[in-house]
Structure formats: structure tokens, C-alpha cells
CSV table of C-alpha atoms in Angstrom, one decimal:
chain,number,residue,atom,x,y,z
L,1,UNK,CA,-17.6,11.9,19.0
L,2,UNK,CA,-16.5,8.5,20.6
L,3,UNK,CA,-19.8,6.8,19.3
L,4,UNK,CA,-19.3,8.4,15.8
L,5,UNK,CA,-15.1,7.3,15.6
L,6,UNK,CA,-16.4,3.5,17.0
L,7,UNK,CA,-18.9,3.5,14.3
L,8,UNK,CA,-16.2,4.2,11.4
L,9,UNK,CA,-14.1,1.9,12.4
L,10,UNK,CA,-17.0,-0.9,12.7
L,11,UNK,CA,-17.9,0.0,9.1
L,12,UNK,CA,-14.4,-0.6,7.8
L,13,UNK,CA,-14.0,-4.0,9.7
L,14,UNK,CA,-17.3,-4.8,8.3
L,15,UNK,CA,-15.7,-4.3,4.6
L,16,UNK,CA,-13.0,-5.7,4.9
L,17,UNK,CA,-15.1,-9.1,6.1
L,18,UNK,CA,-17.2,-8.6,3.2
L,19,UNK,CA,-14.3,-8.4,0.7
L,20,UNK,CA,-12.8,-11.6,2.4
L,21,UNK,CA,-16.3,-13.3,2.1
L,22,UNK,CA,-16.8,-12.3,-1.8
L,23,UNK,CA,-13.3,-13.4,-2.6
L,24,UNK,CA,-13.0,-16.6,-0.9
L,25,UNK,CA,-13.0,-18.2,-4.4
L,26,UNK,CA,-9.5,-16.3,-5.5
L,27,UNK,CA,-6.0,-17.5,-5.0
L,28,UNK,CA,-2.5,-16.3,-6.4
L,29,UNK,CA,-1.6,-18.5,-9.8
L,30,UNK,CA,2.3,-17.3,-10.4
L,31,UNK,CA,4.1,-15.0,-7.6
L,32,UNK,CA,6.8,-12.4,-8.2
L,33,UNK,CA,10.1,-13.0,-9.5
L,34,UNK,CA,13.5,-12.0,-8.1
L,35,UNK,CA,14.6,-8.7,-9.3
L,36,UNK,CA,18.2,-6.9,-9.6
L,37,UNK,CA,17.6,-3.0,-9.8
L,38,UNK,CA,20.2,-0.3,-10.3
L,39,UNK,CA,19.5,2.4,-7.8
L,40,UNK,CA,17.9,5.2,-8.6
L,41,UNK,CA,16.4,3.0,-11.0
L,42,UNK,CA,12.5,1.4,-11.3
L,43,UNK,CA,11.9,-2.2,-10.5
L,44,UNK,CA,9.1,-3.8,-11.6
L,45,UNK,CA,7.2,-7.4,-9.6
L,46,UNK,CA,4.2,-9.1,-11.0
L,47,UNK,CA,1.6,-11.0,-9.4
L,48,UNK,CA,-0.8,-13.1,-11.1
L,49,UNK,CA,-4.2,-13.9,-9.4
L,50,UNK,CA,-7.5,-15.4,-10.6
L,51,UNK,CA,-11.0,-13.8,-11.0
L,52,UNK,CA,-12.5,-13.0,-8.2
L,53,UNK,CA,-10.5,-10.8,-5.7
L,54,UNK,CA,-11.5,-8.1,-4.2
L,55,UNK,CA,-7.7,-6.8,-2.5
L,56,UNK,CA,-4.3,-7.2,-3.0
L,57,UNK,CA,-1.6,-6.3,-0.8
L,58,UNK,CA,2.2,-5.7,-1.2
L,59,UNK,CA,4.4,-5.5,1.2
L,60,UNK,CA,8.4,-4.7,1.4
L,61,UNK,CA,10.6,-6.1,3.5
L,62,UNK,CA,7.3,-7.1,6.0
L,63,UNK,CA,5.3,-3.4,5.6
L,64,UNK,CA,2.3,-2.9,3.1
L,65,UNK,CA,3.5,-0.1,1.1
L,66,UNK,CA,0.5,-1.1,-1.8
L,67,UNK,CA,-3.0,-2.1,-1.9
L,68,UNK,CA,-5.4,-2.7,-4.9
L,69,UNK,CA,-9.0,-3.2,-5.1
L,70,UNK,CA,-11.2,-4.0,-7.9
L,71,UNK,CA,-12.2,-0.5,-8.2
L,72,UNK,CA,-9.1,1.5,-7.4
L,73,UNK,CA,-5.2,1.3,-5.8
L,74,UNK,CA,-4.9,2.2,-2.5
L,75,UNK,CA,-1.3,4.1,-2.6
L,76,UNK,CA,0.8,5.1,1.0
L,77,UNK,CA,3.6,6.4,-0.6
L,78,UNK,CA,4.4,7.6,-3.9
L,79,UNK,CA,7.4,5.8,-4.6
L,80,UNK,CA,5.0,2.6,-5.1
L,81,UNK,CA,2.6,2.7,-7.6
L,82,UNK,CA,0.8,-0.1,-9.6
L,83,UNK,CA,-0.6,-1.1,-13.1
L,84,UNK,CA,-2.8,-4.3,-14.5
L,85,UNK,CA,-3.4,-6.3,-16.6
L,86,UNK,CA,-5.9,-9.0,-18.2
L,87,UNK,CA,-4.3,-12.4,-19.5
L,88,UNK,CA,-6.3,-15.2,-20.5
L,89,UNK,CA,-9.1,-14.5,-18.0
L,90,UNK,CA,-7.0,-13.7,-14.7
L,91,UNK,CA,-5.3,-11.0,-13.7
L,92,UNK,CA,-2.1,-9.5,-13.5
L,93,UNK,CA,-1.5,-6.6,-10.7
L,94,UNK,CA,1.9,-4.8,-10.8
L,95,UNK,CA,3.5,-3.3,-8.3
L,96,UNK,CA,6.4,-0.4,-9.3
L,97,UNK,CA,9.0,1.6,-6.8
L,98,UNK,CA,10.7,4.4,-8.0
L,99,UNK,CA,14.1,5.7,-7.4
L,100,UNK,CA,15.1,2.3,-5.7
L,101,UNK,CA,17.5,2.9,-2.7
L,102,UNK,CA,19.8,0.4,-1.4
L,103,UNK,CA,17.5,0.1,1.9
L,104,UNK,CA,14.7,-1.1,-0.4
L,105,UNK,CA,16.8,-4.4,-1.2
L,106,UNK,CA,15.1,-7.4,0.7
L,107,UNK,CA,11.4,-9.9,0.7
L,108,UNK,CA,8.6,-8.1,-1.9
L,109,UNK,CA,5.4,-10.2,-1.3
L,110,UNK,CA,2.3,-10.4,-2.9
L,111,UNK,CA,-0.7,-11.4,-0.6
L,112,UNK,CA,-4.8,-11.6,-0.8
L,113,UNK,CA,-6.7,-10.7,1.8
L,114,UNK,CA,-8.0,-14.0,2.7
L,115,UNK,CA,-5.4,-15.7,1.8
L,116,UNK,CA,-3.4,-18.3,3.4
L,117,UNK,CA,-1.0,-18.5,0.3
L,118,UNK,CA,1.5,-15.6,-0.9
L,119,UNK,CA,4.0,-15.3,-3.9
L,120,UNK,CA,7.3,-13.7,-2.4
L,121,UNK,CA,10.4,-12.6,-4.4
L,122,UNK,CA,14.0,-10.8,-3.4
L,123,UNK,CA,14.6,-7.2,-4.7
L,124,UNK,CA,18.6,-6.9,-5.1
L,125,UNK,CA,20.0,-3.7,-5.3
L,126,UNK,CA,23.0,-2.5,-7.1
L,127,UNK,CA,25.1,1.1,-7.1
L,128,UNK,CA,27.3,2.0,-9.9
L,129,UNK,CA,30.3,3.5,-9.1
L,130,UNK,CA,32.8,5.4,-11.1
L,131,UNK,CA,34.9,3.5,-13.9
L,132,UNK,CA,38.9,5.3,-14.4
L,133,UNK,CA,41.8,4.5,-16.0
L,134,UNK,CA,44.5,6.4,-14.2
L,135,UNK,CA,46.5,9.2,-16.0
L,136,UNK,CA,44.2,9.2,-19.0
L,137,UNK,CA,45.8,8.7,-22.7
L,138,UNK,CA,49.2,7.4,-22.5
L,139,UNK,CA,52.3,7.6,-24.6
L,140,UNK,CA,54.3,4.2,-25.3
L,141,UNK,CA,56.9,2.5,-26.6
L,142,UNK,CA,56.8,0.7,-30.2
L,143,UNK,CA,56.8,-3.3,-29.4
L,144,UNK,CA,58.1,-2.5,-25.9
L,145,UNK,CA,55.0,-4.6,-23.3
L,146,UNK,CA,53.5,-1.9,-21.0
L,147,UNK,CA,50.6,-2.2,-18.6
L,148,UNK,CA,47.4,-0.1,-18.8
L,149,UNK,CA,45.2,-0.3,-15.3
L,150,UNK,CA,41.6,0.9,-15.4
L,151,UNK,CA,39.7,1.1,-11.4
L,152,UNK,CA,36.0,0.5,-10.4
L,153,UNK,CA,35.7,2.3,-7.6
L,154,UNK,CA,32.9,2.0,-5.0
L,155,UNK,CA,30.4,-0.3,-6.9
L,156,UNK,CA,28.3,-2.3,-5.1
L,157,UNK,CA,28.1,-5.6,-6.4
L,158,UNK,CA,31.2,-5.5,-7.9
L,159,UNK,CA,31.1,-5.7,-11.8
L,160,UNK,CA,32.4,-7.3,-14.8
L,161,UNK,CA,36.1,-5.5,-16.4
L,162,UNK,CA,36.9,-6.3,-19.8
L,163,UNK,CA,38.8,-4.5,-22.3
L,164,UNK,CA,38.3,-3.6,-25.5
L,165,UNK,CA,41.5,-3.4,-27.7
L,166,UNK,CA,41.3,-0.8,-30.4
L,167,UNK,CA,45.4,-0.7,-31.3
L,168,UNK,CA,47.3,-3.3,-33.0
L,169,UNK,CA,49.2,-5.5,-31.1
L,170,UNK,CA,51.4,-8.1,-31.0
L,171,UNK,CA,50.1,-9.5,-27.4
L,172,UNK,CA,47.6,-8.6,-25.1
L,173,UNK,CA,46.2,-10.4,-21.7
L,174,UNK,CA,44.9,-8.8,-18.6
L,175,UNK,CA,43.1,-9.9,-15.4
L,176,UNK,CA,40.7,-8.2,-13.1
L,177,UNK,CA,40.8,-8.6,-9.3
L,178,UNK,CA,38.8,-6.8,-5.8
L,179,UNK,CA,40.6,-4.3,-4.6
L,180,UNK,CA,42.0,-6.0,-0.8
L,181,UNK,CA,40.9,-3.6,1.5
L,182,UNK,CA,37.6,-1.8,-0.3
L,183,UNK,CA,35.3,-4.9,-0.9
L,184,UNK,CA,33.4,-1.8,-3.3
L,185,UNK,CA,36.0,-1.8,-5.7
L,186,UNK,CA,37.9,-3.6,-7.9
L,187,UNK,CA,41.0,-3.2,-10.4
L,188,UNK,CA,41.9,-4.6,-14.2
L,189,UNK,CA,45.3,-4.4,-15.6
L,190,UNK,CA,45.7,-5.2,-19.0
L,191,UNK,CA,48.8,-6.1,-20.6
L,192,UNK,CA,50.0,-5.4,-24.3
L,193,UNK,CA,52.7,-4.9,-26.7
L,194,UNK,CA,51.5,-2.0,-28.5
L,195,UNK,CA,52.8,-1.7,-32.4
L,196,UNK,CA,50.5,1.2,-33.4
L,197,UNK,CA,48.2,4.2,-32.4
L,198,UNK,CA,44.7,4.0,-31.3
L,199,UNK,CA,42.2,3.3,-28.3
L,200,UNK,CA,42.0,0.8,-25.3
L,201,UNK,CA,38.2,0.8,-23.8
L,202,UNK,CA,37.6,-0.4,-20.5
L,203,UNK,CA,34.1,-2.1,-20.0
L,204,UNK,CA,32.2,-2.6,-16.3
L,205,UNK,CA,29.2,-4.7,-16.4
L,206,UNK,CA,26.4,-5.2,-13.9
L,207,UNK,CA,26.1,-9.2,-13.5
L,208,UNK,CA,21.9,-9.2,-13.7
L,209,UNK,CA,21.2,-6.3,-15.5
L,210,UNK,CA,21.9,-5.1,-18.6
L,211,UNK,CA,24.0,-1.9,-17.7
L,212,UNK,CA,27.0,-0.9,-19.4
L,213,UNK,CA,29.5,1.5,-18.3
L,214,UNK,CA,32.7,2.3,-20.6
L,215,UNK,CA,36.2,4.2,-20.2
L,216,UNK,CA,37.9,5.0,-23.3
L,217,UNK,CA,41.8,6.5,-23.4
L,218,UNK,CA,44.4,7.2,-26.6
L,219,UNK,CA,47.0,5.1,-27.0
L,220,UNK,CA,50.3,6.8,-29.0
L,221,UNK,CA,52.7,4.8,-30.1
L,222,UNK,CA,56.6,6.3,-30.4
L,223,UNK,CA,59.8,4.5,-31.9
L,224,UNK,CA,62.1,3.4,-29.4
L,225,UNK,CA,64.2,6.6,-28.1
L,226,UNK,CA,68.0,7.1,-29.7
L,227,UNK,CA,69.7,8.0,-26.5
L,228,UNK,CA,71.3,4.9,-25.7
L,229,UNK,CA,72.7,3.8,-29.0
L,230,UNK,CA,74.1,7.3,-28.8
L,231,UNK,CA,75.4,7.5,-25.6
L,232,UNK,CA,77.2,3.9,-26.4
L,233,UNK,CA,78.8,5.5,-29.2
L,234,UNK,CA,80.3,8.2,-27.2
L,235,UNK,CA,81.9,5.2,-25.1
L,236,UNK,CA,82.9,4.2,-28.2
L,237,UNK,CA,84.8,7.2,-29.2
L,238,UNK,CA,85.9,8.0,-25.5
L,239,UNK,CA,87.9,4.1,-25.2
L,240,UNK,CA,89.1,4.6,-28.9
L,241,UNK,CA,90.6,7.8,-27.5
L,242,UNK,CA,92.1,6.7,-24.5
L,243,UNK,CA,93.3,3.6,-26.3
L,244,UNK,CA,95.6,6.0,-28.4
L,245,UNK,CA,96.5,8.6,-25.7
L,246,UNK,CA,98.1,5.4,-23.9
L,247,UNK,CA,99.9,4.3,-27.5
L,248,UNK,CA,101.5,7.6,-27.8
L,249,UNK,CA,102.7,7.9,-24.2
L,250,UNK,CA,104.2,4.9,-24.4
L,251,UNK,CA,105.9,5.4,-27.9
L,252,UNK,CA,107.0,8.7,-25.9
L,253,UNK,CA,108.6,6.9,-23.0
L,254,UNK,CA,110.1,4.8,-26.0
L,255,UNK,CA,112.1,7.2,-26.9
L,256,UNK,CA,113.7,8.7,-24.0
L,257,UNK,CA,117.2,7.6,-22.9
L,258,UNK,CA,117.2,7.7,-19.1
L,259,UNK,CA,121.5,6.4,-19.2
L,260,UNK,CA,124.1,6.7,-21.8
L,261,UNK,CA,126.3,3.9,-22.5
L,262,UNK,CA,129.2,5.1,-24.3
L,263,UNK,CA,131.0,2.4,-27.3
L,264,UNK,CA,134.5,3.3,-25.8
L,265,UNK,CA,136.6,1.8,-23.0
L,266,UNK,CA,135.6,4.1,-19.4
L,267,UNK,CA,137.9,4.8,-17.0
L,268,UNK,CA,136.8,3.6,-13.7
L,269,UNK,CA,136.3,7.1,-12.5
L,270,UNK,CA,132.4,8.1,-12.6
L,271,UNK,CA,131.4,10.8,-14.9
L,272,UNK,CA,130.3,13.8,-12.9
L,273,UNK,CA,127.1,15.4,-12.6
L,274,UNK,CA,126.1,18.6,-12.6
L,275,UNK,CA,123.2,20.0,-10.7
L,276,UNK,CA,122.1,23.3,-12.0
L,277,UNK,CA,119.6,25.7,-11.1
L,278,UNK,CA,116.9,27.6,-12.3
L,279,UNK,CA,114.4,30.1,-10.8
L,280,UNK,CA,111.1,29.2,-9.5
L,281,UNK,CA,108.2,29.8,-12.2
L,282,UNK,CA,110.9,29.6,-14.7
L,283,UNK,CA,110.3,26.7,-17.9
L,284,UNK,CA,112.2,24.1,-17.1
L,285,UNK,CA,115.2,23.5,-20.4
L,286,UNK,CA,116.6,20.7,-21.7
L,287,UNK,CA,120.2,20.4,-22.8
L,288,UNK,CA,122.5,18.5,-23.6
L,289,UNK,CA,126.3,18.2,-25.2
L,290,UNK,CA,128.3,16.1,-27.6
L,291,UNK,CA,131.1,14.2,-26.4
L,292,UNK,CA,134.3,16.0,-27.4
L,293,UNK,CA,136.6,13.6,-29.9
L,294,UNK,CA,140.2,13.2,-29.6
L,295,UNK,CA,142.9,11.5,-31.4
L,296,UNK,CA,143.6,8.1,-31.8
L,297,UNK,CA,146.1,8.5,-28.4
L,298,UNK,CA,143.2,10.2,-26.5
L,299,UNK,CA,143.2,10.5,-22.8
L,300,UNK,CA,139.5,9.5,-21.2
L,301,UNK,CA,138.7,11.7,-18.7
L,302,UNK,CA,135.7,13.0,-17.4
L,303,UNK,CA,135.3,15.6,-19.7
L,304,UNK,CA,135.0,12.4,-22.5
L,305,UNK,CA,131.9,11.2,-20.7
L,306,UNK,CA,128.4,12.4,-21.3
L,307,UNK,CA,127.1,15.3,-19.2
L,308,UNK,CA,123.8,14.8,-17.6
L,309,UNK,CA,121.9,17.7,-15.7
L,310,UNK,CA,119.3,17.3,-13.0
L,311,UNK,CA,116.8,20.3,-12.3
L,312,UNK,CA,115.6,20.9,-9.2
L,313,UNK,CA,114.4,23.9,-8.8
L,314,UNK,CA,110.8,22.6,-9.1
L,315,UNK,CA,109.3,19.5,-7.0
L,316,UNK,CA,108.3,17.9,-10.3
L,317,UNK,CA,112.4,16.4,-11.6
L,318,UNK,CA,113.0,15.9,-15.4
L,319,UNK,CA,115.8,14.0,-16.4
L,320,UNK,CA,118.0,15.8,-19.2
L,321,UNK,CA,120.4,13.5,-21.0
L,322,UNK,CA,122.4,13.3,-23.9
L,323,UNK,CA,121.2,11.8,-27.1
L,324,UNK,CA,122.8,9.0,-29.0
């Protein structure tokens, strides 16, 4: 069994010298170019060689996952598969990987077996993320400037935000920048002065491929809201209303007559005062009494002065006087 596992292994050496020796004459014209796949994605390197080989190898990031020969490919694993070509008398091998995966990014190279020269390329890889504008549709102001932000969240590289403006306005800017603490995302705010209903679009794009992604939200547009002018006409009414209640009390305390001066000659004897009484709970009254007339010869006395009550039965004192 030893012999017989020797012996296979001899036989393959020997054809693998006998390819080298037959294809001596072949060498690698244009090598692969650099590549920017989305994951999940298919990326696609070429490798153009002249008559005469008799294997091709590709490798990934320094391991052969493809091999061709004249007759057949030679696949390891099914995520790498191959197709070629004729063009103008050489020929073109193509190597594909399916369902790229961020550990596939790194060195492709294309390689003939005997060989000194290889064509090498860099496979990038690149995740979309999710694309959101907070809140969803939104319900503004008429000509008041509001701010719309839309997120890219856990992208990797980081794309392109752009808006797409489908309201009329009478301004609009915005500006994207990363997110500080999540290199993988990244946020746009877009300004505007909205003066209608419709649609704002946020746009992501992949720098190096052509991959799209798009969030759309409705934009409603409301006249400015009543409530203040309304409320500053209640302030309105309310100063207008205290402006008079102050007018009338003081035309009140106008005509109130807190002493009576009386025209005639007084004797220098005081006019008395009363105080008088009333029970608790009671109204407080108001009176008050002429001054009794007398002849020409008239005695002043007290009795000819005006009588002025106090009540004070109540902690609250009104002043009762006589009226001219």
C-alpha cells in the first residue's frame, strides 16, 4: 500500500513537471484589477494569459482557492468558480466568489505554474447598513426653517448622504458628518424652510460601486398656529380692563368727602363725635344729617356743626360724613 500511495504521488509530480515543461512558452499579458464588492454580493477578477498554458492558479489572500487547466477547472470550494474566454488569440480566465464576506477583502492573485511573474489585485469589501430618518413623516410649520435628520447606521465604508427635495421651499442646505463614537455610521441634517406639502428623500451611496439606497418621508405643511395672536388679545382686553377698574376707583375716591368745612364762623369748641354701634354680621349704614338753620341772631353750638359717625363694630372702618 506504501509502494502503491508513493507511486501516485510520483505520477502527479511527474505532471505537474510536464505541464511546467509544455508551458514554458506562456506568461500573464494584463493581471487583475482592483475590485469593490458589496457583501453578499459576486465579484468578478480577470486574468489575461497567452497561448500556451497548461495551469492557472488563484489564490486569496495567499491560499489557492482556484485552479484551471486546459481541459477542465480544478474547484476547492464552491464559492470560487471560473469562466473564459478567447480574445484576439490569448486567453482570458475568470475567477468568480460568491456571497463575498467581509473576511474575503485582501491580495487576489493570478499565477502560472511556471511562472516567475503574477498579476495581483485588492478585493474591497463593503456592508450596507440601514438608511432612517427618525420619526418618519413630519408635520411643519409654513415658512418657519426646521431640520429634517436622516442616519446611516452601521455601513462599512461609510457612504455618500444627499437629499432629494420634493417640497417647495424657500431655502434648503444640509451637511453630512460620521457619527463620533460609531466610525460605521454616519448622520445628515438637512435644513429647509418648507412653504408646501410633499416629500424629502434621503439618498446613501456606495463610493465604488453603483449601489443606491433611498429613504423617503411626507412632508405636511400647516399655517402658522393662532394661539398667540389670541392669547395677546386677551392681554389686550385684560389691561384695557384694569385700566378702567383703576379710572372708576379713583373717580369713586373723587367723590368722597373725608372732612366738612362749613362756610360759617365756628366757635372754637370741636364738633363732637359720635361713635355708634352695630352688631357683628350686621351691613354696615351710612348716614348722615343736615345742619339745622337758625336765624340771623343764631347761636353756634355744636349742634350747628356737622355730625360725623364712625363704625366700629367691624375691623374694616368706613368713614360716614355729611354731604355738601
Amino acid at each position: 500500500m506504501e509502494g502503491a500511495a508513493e507511486r501516485g504521488v510520483l505520477a502527479v509530480l511527474v505532471v505537474l513537471a510536464g505541464l511546467a515543461a509544455c508551458g514554458s512558452g506562456s506568461e500573464i499579458i494584463e493581471g487583475p484589477k482592483n475590485v469593490t464588492a458589496l457583501k453578499g454580493s459576486e465579484a468578478r477578477f480577470n486574468c489575461t494569459i497567452s497561448q500556451g498554458w497548461k495551469l492557472i492558479m488563484w489564490a486569496l489572500r495567499g491560499t489557492v482557492v482556484l485552479s484551471m487547466t486546459p481541459s477542465e477547472p480544478i474547484i476547492t470550494n464552491d464559492r470560487f468558480t471560473s469562466a473564459s474566454y478567447q480574445e484576439g488569440g490569448n486567453f482570458i480566465s475568470e475567477m468568480i466568489i460568491h456571497d463575498v464576506q467581509l473576511s474575503d477583502a485582501g491580495q487576489v492573485k493570478c499565477s502560472l505554474q511556471n511562472s516567475n511573474r503574477d498579476g495581483s489585485a485588492f478585493l474591497s469589501v463593503q456592508v450596507m447598513g440601514q438608511l432612517l430618518i427618525p420619526g418618519g413623516s413630519l408635520v411643519v410649520i409654513e415658512d418657519k426653517p426646521c431640520n429634517v435628520t436622516c442616519r446611516a447606521l452601521n455601513w462599512t465604508t461609510l457612504p455618500d448622504l444627499s437629499w432629494e427635495i420634493g417640497v417647495p421651499v424657500s431655502h434648503s442646505s444640509y451637511y453630512s458628518v460620521p457619527e463620533p463614537e460609531d466610525l460605521q455610521s454616519a448622520v445628515s441634517i438637512l435644513a429647509l424652510t418648507p412653504q408646501g406639502n410633499g416629500t424629502v428623500t434621503c439618498v446613501a451611496e456606495m463610493k465604488g460601486l453603483d449601489v443606491r439606497e433611498s429613504v423617503t418621508i411626507n412632508l405636511t405643511v400647516v399655517p402658522p398656529p393662532l394661539e398667540s395672536s389670541y392669547q395677546s388679545e386677551i392681554r389686550k382686553s385684560a389691561t384695557v380692563k384694569t385700566s378702567k377698574d383703576t379710572v372708576g376707583t379713583k373717580l369713586k375716591s373723587a367723590n368722597e368727602n373725608y372732612g366738612y368745612r362749613s362756610d360759617e364762623p365756628r366757635t372754637t369748641q370741636p364738633a363732637s363725635l359720635h361713635a355708634k354701634s352695630s352688631e357683628a354680621g350686621v351691613p354696615e349704614q351710612c348716614s348722615s344729617r343736615q345742619p339745622h338753620q337758625e336765624s340771623d341772631h343764631r347761636q353756634l353750638g355744636p349742634a350747628n356743626h356737622p355730625q360725623v359717625s364712625f363704625n366700629v363694630a367691624s375691623p374694616k372702618k368706613v368713614r360716614n360724613v355729611t354731604l355738601v
